[in-house]
């Protein structure tokens, strides 16, 4: 057991090594690069499975497995900085998910990026991305987690801007980087404060770690501004970082723009790696968030602390916001992007109301079906020769049967269709926990509304892409003279196989967390030892399930009815409520709001400082300069009259000598050698002559 | 002065002059070879048999052939018009001055005058040389081995480098 | 031993004259070889007539000098060939990158 955690570093090291080797490869070594990237991540998947197996059987009475391996990194004056690896159900589950989904996305990329000239570089970046994410998962130290976190940010920047020739892609990469940086500032401050407060950044260190009883109790006991407990303040700062990375309102703006990257990158960012990092961070530091005067959060019982309330509210608002905006988008990837924003809101809400088990289960379930949806969207785009506007697709059900079938599975999982789709169970758990949340019922209502909207926009998308009459593509082909603009075709096997595996995994996930056999919940929650098998659901669970089923059915029905009967060309919702639709399409003007406030403020400040520079300091400096210039003129007059003529003569002499000497320097070694020979003779003669006397 | 020595010295110096003066590069290198053989014979006369054979093996057998290859590779073998290369006088003058200086130093050296005219043949066995090389001088020997390897690799790299960039 | 030293001095000066005057890079190298050999002749002569011939110092020096000279010739000729490829010429005065 200890062996495994000691060697846990192998998992991130494998893709990192691959990234290093690929960086040294030349462009034409496409196969080698792809094989290295896929092979290393596949190997990491196997190691992750071993690690996962090690967490399955906790020691009797322990409830959960938590293995740590700490070691000293370097000495900093008196104190020693220690890093460590941590293996617990949270880490293990994420490791398996990231390596599994990541490997499938890598395989899919082989097909999707087949024609890109920078294929090798792409796989190098992908490997780096995966390595950073895996490093973040195994870290038992907030500092190491932060370092990997930043590398994730860097890799996302490189990948979103992979097609940097496109100005939009370069801008989107910059936006993602800067926006997440705002959140990271909070993360960093929180980390420094935590170190100041506890003197360690190790999560678990045999009772001395910063997430364990002693440290948290001391943090809870101290208060800061406005009577807020220090633990709450640190939690909120850390949550800033998580919100930036996981695209929570108001820092969600970068996530839809990240669609400018290649589709496999979108899948990786939205499913396995980047956005999951924020949710993972919150789940990791959950003891801190849930710490109250009463102590650490106990198993299965989620306390109501201020920090968790903030997480819940932000999550609920994000869930509805993302779903609302997704209703009015027309870019296939952008709809999925906003659905990710919405689902991330659900995850945060789940963490806030139900603890890590609830939130993380939705994260893991979501990773599978969102990767499936994004890869499906990539397949659609690939098949339609780069078309991304759903209004110009249609009828692809017949043209791309494999993609259609797998996409439908992903869609139903995301929308939460009952019983056999993982999304149903994971969303249900969140809603159930929200129902029981005593401070307010509003998050539950928002969640239910979000479920309705999710079904609505996914049916809308499905209808436009796969069911709508395919008159539009035909019309488009009519005046499209490109020879390769043939009818849409299904994708090559290397892409559809990944889709099929992900669809299978999506369905399989649903078996792990039903109320009948809540194994996964017990696994993540840490009470595997008294796992209860059987139907013990109370009325609230049944009511939640019924309500969410009704919401989904309502969303599906309304959407299907609206769209299947509408004339093609315009959007049904747009005709009904054009102003609302316009607002939604404009993403509720959040980007515009930032442009109007933050950017303009920044620009105004810049202009003001420019003015101050120019006129206040500038005139001061200018007048000083004038005085200096006056003195110089005086000096120059004196120079001209008195000093210069003599100096000029001296210079002329020097220049003449220089010209004479430079005659010898004609660059020919032989002449130099000749002079050396003559010089030696002269010196010997001189020495001999003087020596004789 | 011994007549055999006079003939050997004359051939050596004459071939050296020819090597430096002829226009045709191939002839030049052939004359150099003659001069090197003459030197080897001079070593033998001085009793340094080992040095003499090494001289023939390395210089005549390897270096001269190497130079010949270089001549052929750079197409220097095509005979230019005229037999004797015209030399700038300044170079010759400097060389002559250097010779005059050395000769003057030799002639005036007090150390040389005290030396025996023809000392007894010192014992020089290959075994002694081998003992010396693998004993006291084993480190320099290894260094030379390293140098030769480096020269081999360096020669290949330098001669090939241009081809790669093309 | 004075005649040997004179022959050595002559060889050295001839080689030096060749280095100074010939334009072809290969002949410059040949000149350098002659100068090296002149030095070797000196070593052998001084070994033979020196105070302690049993120490073998002169001969050893010559053996090492020949090895080094072989290395020098190999690298030098490789350089000549590289320059020839680069400038399409074997003349040293055309490689005048050191011109001031």
mmCIF file of C-alpha atoms in Angstrom, chain A residues 43-174:
data_model
loop_
_atom_site.group_PDB
_atom_site.id
_atom_site.type_symbol
_atom_site.label_atom_id
_atom_site.label_comp_id
_atom_site.label_asym_id
_atom_site.label_seq_id
_atom_site.Cartn_x
_atom_site.Cartn_y
_atom_site.Cartn_z
ATOM 1 C CA UNK A 43 0.329 3.489 -19.070
ATOM 2 C CA UNK A 44 -0.614 6.194 -16.576
ATOM 3 C CA UNK A 45 -4.175 4.868 -16.779
ATOM 4 C CA UNK A 46 -2.987 1.395 -15.817
ATOM 5 C CA UNK A 47 -0.969 2.749 -12.890
ATOM 6 C CA UNK A 48 -3.994 4.800 -11.868
ATOM 7 C CA UNK A 49 -6.110 1.659 -11.886
ATOM 8 C CA UNK A 50 -3.619 0.034 -9.518
ATOM 9 C CA UNK A 51 -3.794 3.077 -7.264
ATOM 10 C CA UNK A 52 -7.591 2.991 -7.472
ATOM 11 C CA UNK A 53 -7.645 -0.661 -6.493
ATOM 12 C CA UNK A 54 -5.541 0.174 -3.456
ATOM 13 C CA UNK A 55 -8.207 2.545 -2.170
ATOM 14 C CA UNK A 56 -11.049 0.053 -2.494
ATOM 15 C CA UNK A 57 -10.481 -1.843 0.718
ATOM 16 C CA UNK A 58 -10.057 0.381 3.720
ATOM 17 C CA UNK A 59 -8.717 -1.083 6.908
ATOM 18 C CA UNK A 60 -11.372 -2.237 9.286
ATOM 19 C CA UNK A 61 -13.030 0.667 11.037
ATOM 20 C CA UNK A 62 -11.211 3.324 9.032
ATOM 21 C CA UNK A 63 -13.998 3.927 6.554
ATOM 22 C CA UNK A 64 -11.671 5.271 3.967
ATOM 23 C CA UNK A 65 -8.138 4.949 2.684
ATOM 24 C CA UNK A 66 -5.902 7.918 2.983
ATOM 25 C CA UNK A 67 -2.279 7.270 2.167
ATOM 26 C CA UNK A 68 0.317 9.979 2.233
ATOM 27 C CA UNK A 69 3.997 10.133 1.482
ATOM 28 C CA UNK A 70 5.767 13.312 2.467
ATOM 29 C CA UNK A 71 9.366 14.274 1.881
ATOM 30 C CA UNK A 72 11.533 17.338 2.278
ATOM 31 C CA UNK A 73 11.980 19.369 -0.884
ATOM 32 C CA UNK A 74 14.426 22.045 0.240
ATOM 33 C CA UNK A 75 15.406 24.034 3.280
ATOM 34 C CA UNK A 76 14.423 27.640 3.424
ATOM 35 C CA UNK A 77 16.446 29.137 6.230
ATOM 36 C CA UNK A 78 15.142 27.534 9.382
ATOM 37 C CA UNK A 79 12.054 25.933 7.878
ATOM 38 C CA UNK A 80 11.907 22.997 5.552
ATOM 39 C CA UNK A 81 9.545 22.963 2.633
ATOM 40 C CA UNK A 82 7.927 19.574 2.356
ATOM 41 C CA UNK A 83 6.060 18.107 -0.554
ATOM 42 C CA UNK A 84 4.080 14.933 -0.655
ATOM 43 C CA UNK A 85 1.793 12.623 -2.514
ATOM 44 C CA UNK A 86 -1.695 11.830 -1.386
ATOM 45 C CA UNK A 87 -3.870 8.914 -2.321
ATOM 46 C CA UNK A 88 -7.473 8.887 -1.201
ATOM 47 C CA UNK A 89 -10.741 8.065 -2.981
ATOM 48 C CA UNK A 90 -10.991 11.599 -4.307
ATOM 49 C CA UNK A 91 -7.568 11.420 -5.940
ATOM 50 C CA UNK A 92 -7.973 7.857 -7.142
ATOM 51 C CA UNK A 93 -11.342 8.444 -8.777
ATOM 52 C CA UNK A 94 -10.099 11.567 -10.526
ATOM 53 C CA UNK A 95 -6.882 9.865 -11.646
ATOM 54 C CA UNK A 96 -8.763 7.052 -13.329
ATOM 55 C CA UNK A 97 -11.206 9.458 -14.938
ATOM 56 C CA UNK A 98 -8.572 11.894 -16.234
ATOM 57 C CA UNK A 99 -6.309 9.210 -17.670
ATOM 58 C CA UNK A 100 -9.209 7.266 -19.175
ATOM 59 C CA UNK A 101 -11.009 10.201 -20.756
ATOM 60 C CA UNK A 102 -7.692 11.797 -21.671
ATOM 61 C CA UNK A 103 -6.498 8.686 -23.498
ATOM 62 C CA UNK A 104 -9.714 8.509 -25.502
ATOM 63 C CA UNK A 105 -9.452 12.184 -26.390
ATOM 64 C CA UNK A 106 -5.842 11.634 -27.477
ATOM 65 C CA UNK A 107 -6.927 8.764 -29.708
ATOM 66 C CA UNK A 108 -9.714 10.880 -31.133
ATOM 67 C CA UNK A 109 -7.210 13.683 -31.854
ATOM 68 C CA UNK A 110 -5.205 11.380 -34.087
ATOM 69 C CA UNK A 111 -8.155 11.417 -36.442
ATOM 70 C CA UNK A 112 -9.281 14.976 -35.857
ATOM 71 C CA UNK A 113 -5.877 16.623 -36.250
ATOM 72 C CA UNK A 114 -4.691 14.319 -39.028
ATOM 73 C CA UNK A 115 -4.299 17.155 -41.499
ATOM 74 C CA UNK A 116 -2.731 19.713 -39.201
ATOM 75 C CA UNK A 117 0.889 20.596 -39.980
ATOM 76 C CA UNK A 118 1.656 21.062 -36.267
ATOM 77 C CA UNK A 119 0.412 17.623 -35.261
ATOM 78 C CA UNK A 120 3.583 16.876 -33.237
ATOM 79 C CA UNK A 121 3.435 20.096 -31.252
ATOM 80 C CA UNK A 122 -0.234 19.463 -30.526
ATOM 81 C CA UNK A 123 0.478 16.143 -28.891
ATOM 82 C CA UNK A 124 3.328 17.662 -26.903
ATOM 83 C CA UNK A 125 0.976 20.272 -25.467
ATOM 84 C CA UNK A 126 -1.739 17.694 -24.799
ATOM 85 C CA UNK A 127 0.730 15.580 -22.849
ATOM 86 C CA UNK A 128 1.866 18.585 -20.849
ATOM 87 C CA UNK A 129 -1.749 19.440 -20.103
ATOM 88 C CA UNK A 130 -2.500 15.931 -18.885
ATOM 89 C CA UNK A 131 0.725 15.805 -16.846
ATOM 90 C CA UNK A 132 -0.070 19.060 -15.080
ATOM 91 C CA UNK A 133 -3.585 17.917 -14.274
ATOM 92 C CA UNK A 134 -2.381 14.585 -12.908
ATOM 93 C CA UNK A 135 0.266 16.343 -10.835
ATOM 94 C CA UNK A 136 -2.457 18.521 -9.374
ATOM 95 C CA UNK A 137 -4.428 15.439 -8.394
ATOM 96 C CA UNK A 138 -1.664 13.579 -6.570
ATOM 97 C CA UNK A 139 -0.366 16.618 -4.681
ATOM 98 C CA UNK A 140 -0.465 16.508 -0.908
ATOM 99 C CA UNK A 141 0.711 20.078 -0.705
ATOM 100 C CA UNK A 142 -1.189 23.180 -1.635
ATOM 101 C CA UNK A 143 1.945 24.762 -3.078
ATOM 102 C CA UNK A 144 2.597 21.849 -5.408
ATOM 103 C CA UNK A 145 -1.069 21.844 -6.333
ATOM 104 C CA UNK A 146 -0.788 25.541 -7.126
ATOM 105 C CA UNK A 147 2.269 24.982 -9.298
ATOM 106 C CA UNK A 148 0.518 22.295 -11.322
ATOM 107 C CA UNK A 149 -2.546 24.513 -11.403
ATOM 108 C CA UNK A 150 -0.529 27.222 -13.097
ATOM 109 C CA UNK A 151 0.970 24.749 -15.557
ATOM 110 C CA UNK A 152 -2.580 23.695 -16.404
ATOM 111 C CA UNK A 153 -3.281 27.357 -17.084
ATOM 112 C CA UNK A 154 -0.217 27.640 -19.285
ATOM 113 C CA UNK A 155 -1.036 24.499 -21.249
ATOM 114 C CA UNK A 156 -4.617 25.676 -21.733
ATOM 115 C CA UNK A 157 -3.271 28.964 -23.044
ATOM 116 C CA UNK A 158 -1.039 27.146 -25.502
ATOM 117 C CA UNK A 159 -3.824 24.834 -26.633
ATOM 118 C CA UNK A 160 -6.657 27.341 -26.889
ATOM 119 C CA UNK A 161 -4.340 29.501 -28.941
ATOM 120 C CA UNK A 162 -3.083 26.522 -30.884
ATOM 121 C CA UNK A 163 -4.310 28.016 -34.135
ATOM 122 C CA UNK A 164 -2.710 31.307 -33.221
ATOM 123 C CA UNK A 165 -2.902 32.478 -36.812
ATOM 124 C CA UNK A 166 -6.571 33.161 -36.152
ATOM 125 C CA UNK A 167 -6.852 36.436 -34.216
ATOM 126 C CA UNK A 168 -9.929 35.132 -32.350
ATOM 127 C CA UNK A 169 -7.981 32.117 -31.117
ATOM 128 C CA UNK A 170 -5.102 34.265 -29.903
ATOM 129 C CA UNK A 171 -7.557 36.605 -28.176
ATOM 130 C CA UNK A 172 -9.436 33.695 -26.597
ATOM 131 C CA UNK A 173 -6.185 32.219 -25.278
ATOM 132 C CA UNK A 174 -5.256 35.547 -23.759
#
